[in-house]
Amino acid sequence: MHRHPVFAHPPAVLSRAIGFALIWLILVGPDSASWIVGGPFIIAATLASLTLSEPRDRSLSLSSLAGFVPYFLRESLRGGLDVAARVMLPRLRVRPGHQRYRVRLQSPQARLVFIDTISLLPGTLSADLRGDLATVHALDIETDVVEDLTALEQRVADLFGETLAPVSDRTTAQRSPADGAPTREPPGLPEDRP
Amino acid sequence: MDPVQLLSGAFLLVGAFFFIAGTVGLIRLPDRFSRLHALTKADNVGLGFIVLGLMPLTPDLFYGLKLVLVWLLVVIAGATGAHLIAKRALRGDGEDVL
């Protein structure tokens, strides 16, 4: 029998409602009258989130999160410094290109975190995800993105309590444009048109 | 001027530097994807330092938490937006995979 998610997953409902209540508290401050407006919206937000994102049995690993946050901040800073150094120097140090990476994470949430974090890592930007194959844009085509992405993927997997399938052909690192060749985009990667 | 204000001012200047770097990147970089690099990363770090610089000047805890929340939402929105723009630039068609 199909049950409404509110009754099927009480812990998820509770934790999400508490989360939305905390956000409301941060936004508005400790004003008891504000809950007249906030209360209904917290209920609405909880119901909407249950519909939009099915609750799962596994939950986030807090110990991994404690490790992930400093890693994320450090890599963000490195990424910012890297971009700043590339564009502020008189000679622009970029050789942009695309590379492919095979994603092994399973759940949509984990993939979302992975894809969003790629863009904040030094030198990489997640451009596309088709099936398991992510297209990553690199500011410098010489950088080997696979190693960084594998490390990041492992961290995200820990975060969501996933085990990554053994590596078979993760290095699908097609690089384009080819080194030294005149910059002609291969088919399927349209260059930006005016 | 007390040291807290000096530190806060230094953080604000560092944040401003990253925003300027992002803007310079937007102007100088050759293609759409590279410009997205500059915007997402510089905004993330720049706004982070601005929030860090404003933190000692906040009147109460809620104000500080609100600033962190703003940073978090901007980072998520920036990274997601960059991904969507890059995806559309790459494809020009199709449905969302995620």
PDB file of C-alpha atoms in Angstrom:
ATOM      1  CA  MET A   1       0.000   0.000   0.000  1.00  0.00           C
ATOM      2  CA  HIS A   2       1.247   3.437  -0.797  1.00  0.00           C
ATOM      3  CA  ARG A   3       1.594   5.546   2.277  1.00  0.00           C
ATOM      4  CA  HIS A   4       2.073   9.259   2.337  1.00  0.00           C
ATOM      5  CA  PRO A   5       5.743  10.054   3.076  1.00  0.00           C
ATOM      6  CA  VAL A   6       4.754  11.975   6.204  1.00  0.00           C
ATOM      7  CA  PHE A   7       3.705   8.729   7.861  1.00  0.00           C
ATOM      8  CA  ALA A   8       6.257   6.498   6.188  1.00  0.00           C
ATOM      9  CA  HIS A   9       9.349   8.311   7.498  1.00  0.00           C
ATOM     10  CA  PRO A  10       8.731  10.019  10.850  1.00  0.00           C
ATOM     11  CA  PRO A  11      12.455  10.625  11.615  1.00  0.00           C
ATOM     12  CA  ALA A  12      13.021  12.338   8.271  1.00  0.00           C
ATOM     13  CA  VAL A  13       9.932  14.514   8.797  1.00  0.00           C
ATOM     14  CA  LEU A  14      11.107  15.508  12.256  1.00  0.00           C
ATOM     15  CA  SER A  15      14.691  16.294  11.261  1.00  0.00           C
ATOM     16  CA  ARG A  16      13.607  18.311   8.229  1.00  0.00           C
ATOM     17  CA  ALA A  17      11.053  20.286  10.227  1.00  0.00           C
ATOM     18  CA  ILE A  18      13.706  21.051  12.853  1.00  0.00           C
ATOM     19  CA  GLY A  19      16.082  22.123  10.085  1.00  0.00           C
ATOM     20  CA  PHE A  20      13.564  24.518   8.557  1.00  0.00           C
ATOM     21  CA  ALA A  21      12.681  25.841  12.017  1.00  0.00           C
ATOM     22  CA  LEU A  22      16.363  26.569  12.663  1.00  0.00           C
ATOM     23  CA  ILE A  23      16.645  28.448   9.363  1.00  0.00           C
ATOM     24  CA  TRP A  24      13.570  30.485  10.258  1.00  0.00           C
ATOM     25  CA  LEU A  25      15.036  31.201  13.683  1.00  0.00           C
ATOM     26  CA  ILE A  26      18.278  32.399  12.100  1.00  0.00           C
ATOM     27  CA  LEU A  27      16.465  34.552   9.573  1.00  0.00           C
ATOM     28  CA  VAL A  28      14.016  36.215  11.937  1.00  0.00           C
ATOM     29  CA  GLY A  29      15.616  35.954  15.344  1.00  0.00           C
ATOM     30  CA  PRO A  30      14.091  34.954  18.656  1.00  0.00           C
ATOM     31  CA  ASP A  31      10.723  36.669  18.282  1.00  0.00           C
ATOM     32  CA  SER A  32       7.836  34.475  19.433  1.00  0.00           C
ATOM     33  CA  ALA A  33       5.221  36.409  17.428  1.00  0.00           C
ATOM     34  CA  SER A  34       7.090  35.586  14.203  1.00  0.00           C
ATOM     35  CA  TRP A  35       6.077  31.938  14.515  1.00  0.00           C
ATOM     36  CA  ILE A  36       2.532  32.872  13.495  1.00  0.00           C
ATOM     37  CA  VAL A  37       3.961  33.304  10.004  1.00  0.00           C
ATOM     38  CA  GLY A  38       6.880  30.912  10.371  1.00  0.00           C
ATOM     39  CA  GLY A  39       4.926  27.901  11.639  1.00  0.00           C
ATOM     40  CA  PRO A  40       2.742  27.401   8.551  1.00  0.00           C
ATOM     41  CA  PHE A  41       5.700  27.997   6.273  1.00  0.00           C
ATOM     42  CA  ILE A  42       7.815  25.424   8.094  1.00  0.00           C
ATOM     43  CA  ILE A  43       5.009  22.880   7.654  1.00  0.00           C
ATOM     44  CA  ALA A  44       4.659  23.816   3.986  1.00  0.00           C
ATOM     45  CA  ALA A  45       8.417  23.618   3.423  1.00  0.00           C
ATOM     46  CA  THR A  46       8.604  20.212   5.095  1.00  0.00           C
ATOM     47  CA  LEU A  47       5.767  18.848   2.970  1.00  0.00           C
ATOM     48  CA  ALA A  48       7.310  20.291  -0.176  1.00  0.00           C
ATOM     49  CA  SER A  49      10.721  18.812   0.610  1.00  0.00           C
ATOM     50  CA  LEU A  50       9.183  15.383   1.264  1.00  0.00           C
ATOM     51  CA  THR A  51       7.514  15.495  -2.131  1.00  0.00           C
ATOM     52  CA  LEU A  52      10.561  16.804  -3.955  1.00  0.00           C
ATOM     53  CA  SER A  53      13.146  14.595  -2.295  1.00  0.00           C
ATOM     54  CA  GLU A  54      12.176  11.127  -1.150  1.00  0.00           C
ATOM     55  CA  PRO A  55      13.486  10.366   2.376  1.00  0.00           C
ATOM     56  CA  ARG A  56      16.136   7.677   2.591  1.00  0.00           C
ATOM     57  CA  ASP A  57      17.013   5.316   5.382  1.00  0.00           C
ATOM     58  CA  ARG A  58      20.689   6.175   5.444  1.00  0.00           C
ATOM     59  CA  SER A  59      21.697   9.464   6.926  1.00  0.00           C
ATOM     60  CA  LEU A  60      24.685  11.759   6.693  1.00  0.00           C
ATOM     61  CA  SER A  61      27.767  10.692   8.543  1.00  0.00           C
ATOM     62  CA  LEU A  62      28.573  13.457  11.005  1.00  0.00           C
ATOM     63  CA  SER A  63      32.190  12.419  11.493  1.00  0.00           C
ATOM     64  CA  SER A  64      32.771  12.583   7.740  1.00  0.00           C
ATOM     65  CA  LEU A  65      31.093  15.977   7.654  1.00  0.00           C
ATOM     66  CA  ALA A  66      33.542  17.224  10.278  1.00  0.00           C
ATOM     67  CA  GLY A  67      36.342  16.237   7.931  1.00  0.00           C
ATOM     68  CA  PHE A  68      34.618  17.464   4.801  1.00  0.00           C
ATOM     69  CA  VAL A  69      34.054  21.043   5.927  1.00  0.00           C
ATOM     70  CA  PRO A  70      37.742  21.947   6.487  1.00  0.00           C
ATOM     71  CA  TYR A  71      38.642  20.154   3.250  1.00  0.00           C
ATOM     72  CA  PHE A  72      35.970  22.120   1.385  1.00  0.00           C
ATOM     73  CA  LEU A  73      37.112  25.447   2.841  1.00  0.00           C
ATOM     74  CA  ARG A  74      40.780  24.728   2.100  1.00  0.00           C
ATOM     75  CA  GLU A  75      40.083  23.672  -1.473  1.00  0.00           C
ATOM     76  CA  SER A  76      37.790  26.688  -1.999  1.00  0.00           C
ATOM     77  CA  LEU A  77      40.585  28.989  -0.917  1.00  0.00           C
ATOM     78  CA  ARG A  78      43.039  27.200  -3.202  1.00  0.00           C
ATOM     79  CA  GLY A  79      40.556  27.477  -6.056  1.00  0.00           C
ATOM     80  CA  GLY A  80      40.046  31.195  -5.509  1.00  0.00           C
ATOM     81  CA  LEU A  81      43.770  31.873  -5.281  1.00  0.00           C
ATOM     82  CA  ASP A  82      44.385  29.778  -8.384  1.00  0.00           C
ATOM     83  CA  VAL A  83      41.844  31.707 -10.442  1.00  0.00           C
ATOM     84  CA  ALA A  84      43.051  35.042  -9.091  1.00  0.00           C
ATOM     85  CA  ALA A  85      46.673  34.211  -9.920  1.00  0.00           C
ATOM     86  CA  ARG A  86      45.750  33.130 -13.424  1.00  0.00           C
ATOM     87  CA  VAL A  87      43.762  36.211 -14.351  1.00  0.00           C
ATOM     88  CA  MET A  88      45.613  38.951 -12.466  1.00  0.00           C
ATOM     89  CA  LEU A  89      49.032  38.283 -13.957  1.00  0.00           C
ATOM     90  CA  PRO A  90      49.825  40.277 -17.097  1.00  0.00           C
ATOM     91  CA  ARG A  91      50.077  37.151 -19.204  1.00  0.00           C
ATOM     92  CA  LEU A  92      46.879  35.157 -18.964  1.00  0.00           C
ATOM     93  CA  ARG A  93      47.801  31.604 -17.944  1.00  0.00           C
ATOM     94  CA  VAL A  94      44.894  29.540 -19.226  1.00  0.00           C
ATOM     95  CA  ARG A  95      44.520  26.743 -21.743  1.00  0.00           C
ATOM     96  CA  PRO A  96      40.915  25.683 -21.338  1.00  0.00           C
ATOM     97  CA  GLY A  97      39.585  22.302 -22.352  1.00  0.00           C
ATOM     98  CA  HIS A  98      37.232  19.501 -21.440  1.00  0.00           C
ATOM     99  CA  GLN A  99      37.906  16.198 -19.776  1.00  0.00           C
ATOM    100  CA  ARG A 100      35.658  13.269 -18.970  1.00  0.00           C
ATOM    101  CA  TYR A 101      35.218  11.573 -15.634  1.00  0.00           C
ATOM    102  CA  ARG A 102      33.200   8.492 -14.804  1.00  0.00           C
ATOM    103  CA  VAL A 103      31.098   9.111 -11.690  1.00  0.00           C
ATOM    104  CA  ARG A 104      30.590   6.150  -9.375  1.00  0.00           C
ATOM    105  CA  LEU A 105      28.338   7.761  -6.772  1.00  0.00           C
ATOM    106  CA  GLN A 106      24.822   6.361  -6.805  1.00  0.00           C
ATOM    107  CA  SER A 107      22.319   8.540  -4.976  1.00  0.00           C
ATOM    108  CA  PRO A 108      21.173  11.802  -6.578  1.00  0.00           C
ATOM    109  CA  GLN A 109      21.982  13.772  -3.421  1.00  0.00           C
ATOM    110  CA  ALA A 110      25.580  12.552  -3.357  1.00  0.00           C
ATOM    111  CA  ARG A 111      25.954  13.320  -7.052  1.00  0.00           C
ATOM    112  CA  LEU A 112      24.580  16.806  -6.537  1.00  0.00           C
ATOM    113  CA  VAL A 113      27.093  17.535  -3.786  1.00  0.00           C
ATOM    114  CA  PHE A 114      29.885  16.088  -5.930  1.00  0.00           C
ATOM    115  CA  ILE A 115      28.926  18.071  -9.036  1.00  0.00           C
ATOM    116  CA  ASP A 116      28.566  21.326  -7.098  1.00  0.00           C
ATOM    117  CA  THR A 117      31.846  20.858  -5.263  1.00  0.00           C
ATOM    118  CA  ILE A 118      33.793  20.181  -8.474  1.00  0.00           C
ATOM    119  CA  SER A 119      33.117  23.758  -9.551  1.00  0.00           C
ATOM    120  CA  LEU A 120      34.693  25.080  -6.367  1.00  0.00           C
ATOM    121  CA  LEU A 121      37.845  22.988  -6.621  1.00  0.00           C
ATOM    122  CA  PRO A 122      40.944  24.590  -8.145  1.00  0.00           C
ATOM    123  CA  GLY A 123      40.886  24.607 -11.923  1.00  0.00           C
ATOM    124  CA  THR A 124      37.801  22.481 -12.552  1.00  0.00           C
ATOM    125  CA  LEU A 125      34.182  23.211 -13.433  1.00  0.00           C
ATOM    126  CA  SER A 126      31.513  20.570 -13.785  1.00  0.00           C
ATOM    127  CA  ALA A 127      29.958  21.199 -17.158  1.00  0.00           C
ATOM    128  CA  ASP A 128      27.735  18.220 -17.783  1.00  0.00           C
ATOM    129  CA  LEU A 129      26.572  14.900 -16.409  1.00  0.00           C
ATOM    130  CA  ARG A 130      25.100  12.364 -18.792  1.00  0.00           C
ATOM    131  CA  GLY A 131      24.454   9.044 -17.157  1.00  0.00           C
ATOM    132  CA  ASP A 132      27.680   8.242 -15.346  1.00  0.00           C
ATOM    133  CA  LEU A 133      29.910  10.363 -17.510  1.00  0.00           C
ATOM    134  CA  ALA A 134      30.686  13.842 -16.243  1.00  0.00           C
ATOM    135  CA  THR A 135      32.221  16.449 -18.496  1.00  0.00           C
ATOM    136  CA  VAL A 136      34.615  18.593 -16.532  1.00  0.00           C
ATOM    137  CA  HIS A 137      35.962  21.838 -17.857  1.00  0.00           C
ATOM    138  CA  ALA A 138      39.525  22.590 -16.818  1.00  0.00           C
ATOM    139  CA  LEU A 139      41.155  26.007 -16.925  1.00  0.00           C
ATOM    140  CA  ASP A 140      44.432  24.373 -17.812  1.00  0.00           C
ATOM    141  CA  ILE A 141      44.111  21.266 -19.949  1.00  0.00           C
ATOM    142  CA  GLU A 142      47.462  20.038 -18.645  1.00  0.00           C
ATOM    143  CA  THR A 143      46.129  19.445 -15.127  1.00  0.00           C
ATOM    144  CA  ASP A 144      45.166  15.888 -14.443  1.00  0.00           C
ATOM    145  CA  VAL A 145      41.716  16.216 -12.950  1.00  0.00           C
ATOM    146  CA  VAL A 146      41.150  12.516 -12.364  1.00  0.00           C
ATOM    147  CA  GLU A 147      43.237  12.285  -9.212  1.00  0.00           C
ATOM    148  CA  ASP A 148      41.602  15.286  -7.517  1.00  0.00           C
ATOM    149  CA  LEU A 149      38.137  14.149  -8.519  1.00  0.00           C
ATOM    150  CA  THR A 150      38.733  10.626  -7.246  1.00  0.00           C
ATOM    151  CA  ALA A 151      39.763  12.007  -3.854  1.00  0.00           C
ATOM    152  CA  LEU A 152      36.724  14.274  -3.766  1.00  0.00           C
ATOM    153  CA  GLU A 153      34.397  11.476  -4.822  1.00  0.00           C
ATOM    154  CA  GLN A 154      35.711   9.284  -2.021  1.00  0.00           C
ATOM    155  CA  ARG A 155      35.009  12.033   0.509  1.00  0.00           C
ATOM    156  CA  VAL A 156      31.483  12.549  -0.786  1.00  0.00           C
ATOM    157  CA  ALA A 157      30.931   8.788  -0.702  1.00  0.00           C
ATOM    158  CA  ASP A 158      31.999   8.716   2.954  1.00  0.00           C
ATOM    159  CA  LEU A 159      29.673  11.616   3.634  1.00  0.00           C
ATOM    160  CA  PHE A 160      26.663   9.724   2.302  1.00  0.00           C
ATOM    161  CA  GLY A 161      27.744   6.294   3.532  1.00  0.00           C
ATOM    162  CA  GLU A 162      28.239   4.902   0.042  1.00  0.00           C
ATOM    163  CA  THR A 163      30.863   2.422  -1.063  1.00  0.00           C
ATOM    164  CA  LEU A 164      32.333   3.156  -4.461  1.00  0.00           C
ATOM    165  CA  ALA A 165      32.438   0.346  -6.974  1.00  0.00           C
ATOM    166  CA  PRO A 166      35.938  -0.896  -7.766  1.00  0.00           C
ATOM    167  CA  VAL A 167      37.722   1.121 -10.387  1.00  0.00           C
ATOM    168  CA  SER A 168      37.568  -0.259 -13.889  1.00  0.00           C
ATOM    169  CA  ASP A 169      38.006   2.505 -16.428  1.00  0.00           C
ATOM    170  CA  ARG A 170      37.854   5.719 -14.463  1.00  0.00           C
ATOM    171  CA  THR A 171      40.462   7.402 -16.637  1.00  0.00           C
ATOM    172  CA  THR A 172      38.318   8.257 -19.580  1.00  0.00           C
ATOM    173  CA  ALA A 173      40.279  11.456 -19.671  1.00  0.00           C
ATOM    174  CA  GLN A 174      39.625  12.570 -23.194  1.00  0.00           C
ATOM    175  CA  ARG A 175      41.316  15.855 -23.583  1.00  0.00           C
ATOM    176  CA  SER A 176      40.178  18.450 -26.014  1.00  0.00           C
ATOM    177  CA  PRO A 177      41.451  20.476 -27.731  1.00  0.00           C
ATOM    178  CA  ALA A 178      44.508  18.368 -28.444  1.00  0.00           C
ATOM    179  CA  ASP A 179      47.862  19.814 -27.451  1.00  0.00           C
ATOM    180  CA  GLY A 180      49.445  21.949 -30.105  1.00  0.00           C
ATOM    181  CA  ALA A 181      46.668  21.314 -32.572  1.00  0.00           C
ATOM    182  CA  PRO A 182      44.734  24.288 -33.870  1.00  0.00           C
ATOM    183  CA  THR A 183      41.830  24.858 -31.519  1.00  0.00           C
ATOM    184  CA  ARG A 184      38.955  23.206 -33.293  1.00  0.00           C
ATOM    185  CA  GLU A 185      36.229  21.864 -31.092  1.00  0.00           C
ATOM    186  CA  PRO A 186      35.317  18.236 -31.728  1.00  0.00           C
ATOM    187  CA  PRO A 187      31.674  17.553 -32.619  1.00  0.00           C
ATOM    188  CA  GLY A 188      29.374  17.580 -29.654  1.00  0.00           C
ATOM    189  CA  LEU A 189      31.206  20.382 -27.906  1.00  0.00           C
ATOM    190  CA  PRO A 190      29.930  23.518 -29.583  1.00  0.00           C
ATOM    191  CA  GLU A 191      32.138  26.544 -29.107  1.00  0.00           C
ATOM    192  CA  ASP A 192      30.318  29.525 -27.751  1.00  0.00           C
ATOM    193  CA  ARG A 193      28.672  31.469 -30.478  1.00  0.00           C
ATOM    194  CA  PRO A 194      27.721  35.110 -30.334  1.00  0.00           C
TER     195      PRO A 194
ATOM    196  CA  MET B   1      41.672  51.590  16.335  1.00  0.00           C
ATOM    197  CA  ASP B   2      41.485  48.300  18.147  1.00  0.00           C
ATOM    198  CA  PRO B   3      42.970  45.095  16.742  1.00  0.00           C
ATOM    199  CA  VAL B   4      39.585  43.460  16.132  1.00  0.00           C
ATOM    200  CA  GLN B   5      38.590  46.233  13.759  1.00  0.00           C
ATOM    201  CA  LEU B   6      41.951  46.033  12.006  1.00  0.00           C
ATOM    202  CA  LEU B   7      41.578  42.304  11.493  1.00  0.00           C
ATOM    203  CA  SER B   8      38.039  42.733  10.271  1.00  0.00           C
ATOM    204  CA  GLY B   9      39.165  45.426   7.837  1.00  0.00           C
ATOM    205  CA  ALA B  10      41.934  43.190   6.541  1.00  0.00           C
ATOM    206  CA  PHE B  11      39.460  40.379   5.870  1.00  0.00           C
ATOM    207  CA  LEU B  12      37.140  42.777   4.060  1.00  0.00           C
ATOM    208  CA  LEU B  13      40.008  43.930   1.843  1.00  0.00           C
ATOM    209  CA  VAL B  14      40.956  40.346   1.022  1.00  0.00           C
ATOM    210  CA  GLY B  15      37.333  39.650   0.146  1.00  0.00           C
ATOM    211  CA  ALA B  16      37.226  42.724  -2.104  1.00  0.00           C
ATOM    212  CA  PHE B  17      40.412  41.535  -3.816  1.00  0.00           C
ATOM    213  CA  PHE B  18      38.787  38.228  -4.745  1.00  0.00           C
ATOM    214  CA  PHE B  19      35.713  39.988  -6.133  1.00  0.00           C
ATOM    215  CA  ILE B  20      37.975  42.202  -8.238  1.00  0.00           C
ATOM    216  CA  ALA B  21      39.865  39.128  -9.415  1.00  0.00           C
ATOM    217  CA  GLY B  22      36.561  37.529 -10.413  1.00  0.00           C
ATOM    218  CA  THR B  23      35.566  40.613 -12.384  1.00  0.00           C
ATOM    219  CA  VAL B  24      38.954  40.815 -14.092  1.00  0.00           C
ATOM    220  CA  GLY B  25      38.547  37.158 -15.014  1.00  0.00           C
ATOM    221  CA  LEU B  26      35.102  37.840 -16.414  1.00  0.00           C
ATOM    222  CA  ILE B  27      36.582  40.494 -18.686  1.00  0.00           C
ATOM    223  CA  ARG B  28      39.818  38.799 -19.671  1.00  0.00           C
ATOM    224  CA  LEU B  29      39.032  35.113 -19.989  1.00  0.00           C
ATOM    225  CA  PRO B  30      38.413  33.849 -23.517  1.00  0.00           C
ATOM    226  CA  ASP B  31      35.299  31.688 -23.351  1.00  0.00           C
ATOM    227  CA  ARG B  32      32.086  31.107 -21.476  1.00  0.00           C
ATOM    228  CA  PHE B  33      33.305  28.144 -19.430  1.00  0.00           C
ATOM    229  CA  SER B  34      36.462  29.865 -18.230  1.00  0.00           C
ATOM    230  CA  ARG B  35      34.438  32.906 -17.165  1.00  0.00           C
ATOM    231  CA  LEU B  36      32.245  30.648 -15.065  1.00  0.00           C
ATOM    232  CA  HIS B  37      35.402  29.414 -13.329  1.00  0.00           C
ATOM    233  CA  ALA B  38      36.332  32.937 -12.355  1.00  0.00           C
ATOM    234  CA  LEU B  39      32.861  33.866 -11.136  1.00  0.00           C
ATOM    235  CA  THR B  40      32.029  30.820  -9.034  1.00  0.00           C
ATOM    236  CA  LYS B  41      35.381  30.425  -7.314  1.00  0.00           C
ATOM    237  CA  ALA B  42      36.075  34.108  -6.750  1.00  0.00           C
ATOM    238  CA  ASP B  43      32.557  34.727  -5.428  1.00  0.00           C
ATOM    239  CA  ASN B  44      32.768  31.795  -3.069  1.00  0.00           C
ATOM    240  CA  VAL B  45      36.070  32.887  -1.545  1.00  0.00           C
ATOM    241  CA  GLY B  46      35.411  36.640  -1.770  1.00  0.00           C
ATOM    242  CA  LEU B  47      32.058  36.462  -0.043  1.00  0.00           C
ATOM    243  CA  GLY B  48      33.555  34.071   2.493  1.00  0.00           C
ATOM    244  CA  PHE B  49      36.161  36.646   3.483  1.00  0.00           C
ATOM    245  CA  ILE B  50      33.573  39.457   3.542  1.00  0.00           C
ATOM    246  CA  VAL B  51      31.447  37.388   5.928  1.00  0.00           C
ATOM    247  CA  LEU B  52      34.518  36.595   8.006  1.00  0.00           C
ATOM    248  CA  GLY B  53      35.377  40.281   8.151  1.00  0.00           C
ATOM    249  CA  LEU B  54      31.869  41.286   9.185  1.00  0.00           C
ATOM    250  CA  MET B  55      31.650  38.586  11.845  1.00  0.00           C
ATOM    251  CA  PRO B  56      33.395  40.520  14.667  1.00  0.00           C
ATOM    252  CA  LEU B  57      31.179  43.539  14.014  1.00  0.00           C
ATOM    253  CA  THR B  58      27.848  41.734  14.403  1.00  0.00           C
ATOM    254  CA  PRO B  59      25.656  42.804  17.317  1.00  0.00           C
ATOM    255  CA  ASP B  60      24.501  39.291  18.230  1.00  0.00           C
ATOM    256  CA  LEU B  61      24.845  35.614  17.390  1.00  0.00           C
ATOM    257  CA  PHE B  62      21.818  35.489  15.111  1.00  0.00           C
ATOM    258  CA  TYR B  63      23.276  38.183  12.921  1.00  0.00           C
ATOM    259  CA  GLY B  64      26.463  36.157  12.488  1.00  0.00           C
ATOM    260  CA  LEU B  65      24.569  32.962  11.725  1.00  0.00           C
ATOM    261  CA  LYS B  66      22.495  34.855   9.181  1.00  0.00           C
ATOM    262  CA  LEU B  67      25.665  35.961   7.400  1.00  0.00           C
ATOM    263  CA  VAL B  68      26.955  32.383   7.304  1.00  0.00           C
ATOM    264  CA  LEU B  69      23.590  31.250   5.940  1.00  0.00           C
ATOM    265  CA  VAL B  70      23.807  33.896   3.212  1.00  0.00           C
ATOM    266  CA  TRP B  71      27.269  32.653   2.273  1.00  0.00           C
ATOM    267  CA  LEU B  72      26.101  29.043   2.202  1.00  0.00           C
ATOM    268  CA  LEU B  73      23.114  29.825  -0.015  1.00  0.00           C
ATOM    269  CA  VAL B  74      25.225  31.921  -2.393  1.00  0.00           C
ATOM    270  CA  VAL B  75      27.798  29.127  -2.695  1.00  0.00           C
ATOM    271  CA  ILE B  76      25.128  26.524  -3.458  1.00  0.00           C
ATOM    272  CA  ALA B  77      23.304  28.808  -5.874  1.00  0.00           C
ATOM    273  CA  GLY B  78      26.561  29.849  -7.565  1.00  0.00           C
ATOM    274  CA  ALA B  79      27.846  26.323  -8.093  1.00  0.00           C
ATOM    275  CA  THR B  80      24.466  25.036  -9.275  1.00  0.00           C
ATOM    276  CA  GLY B  81      23.944  28.001 -11.578  1.00  0.00           C
ATOM    277  CA  ALA B  82      27.409  27.603 -13.076  1.00  0.00           C
ATOM    278  CA  HIS B  83      26.738  23.930 -13.716  1.00  0.00           C
ATOM    279  CA  LEU B  84      23.408  24.655 -15.409  1.00  0.00           C
ATOM    280  CA  ILE B  85      24.855  27.416 -17.593  1.00  0.00           C
ATOM    281  CA  ALA B  86      27.788  25.201 -18.592  1.00  0.00           C
ATOM    282  CA  LYS B  87      25.472  22.294 -19.346  1.00  0.00           C
ATOM    283  CA  ARG B  88      23.221  24.365 -21.549  1.00  0.00           C
ATOM    284  CA  ALA B  89      26.243  25.860 -23.289  1.00  0.00           C
ATOM    285  CA  LEU B  90      27.574  22.383 -23.953  1.00  0.00           C
ATOM    286  CA  ARG B  91      24.346  20.824 -25.150  1.00  0.00           C
ATOM    287  CA  GLY B  92      21.810  23.328 -26.275  1.00  0.00           C
ATOM    288  CA  ASP B  93      19.092  20.722 -25.708  1.00  0.00           C
ATOM    289  CA  GLY B  94      18.014  17.844 -23.487  1.00  0.00           C
ATOM    290  CA  GLU B  95      16.635  17.259 -20.044  1.00  0.00           C
ATOM    291  CA  ASP B  96      18.260  17.551 -16.646  1.00  0.00           C
ATOM    292  CA  VAL B  97      19.967  14.384 -15.557  1.00  0.00           C
ATOM    293  CA  LEU B  98      20.074  14.996 -11.827  1.00  0.00           C
TER     294      LEU B  98
END
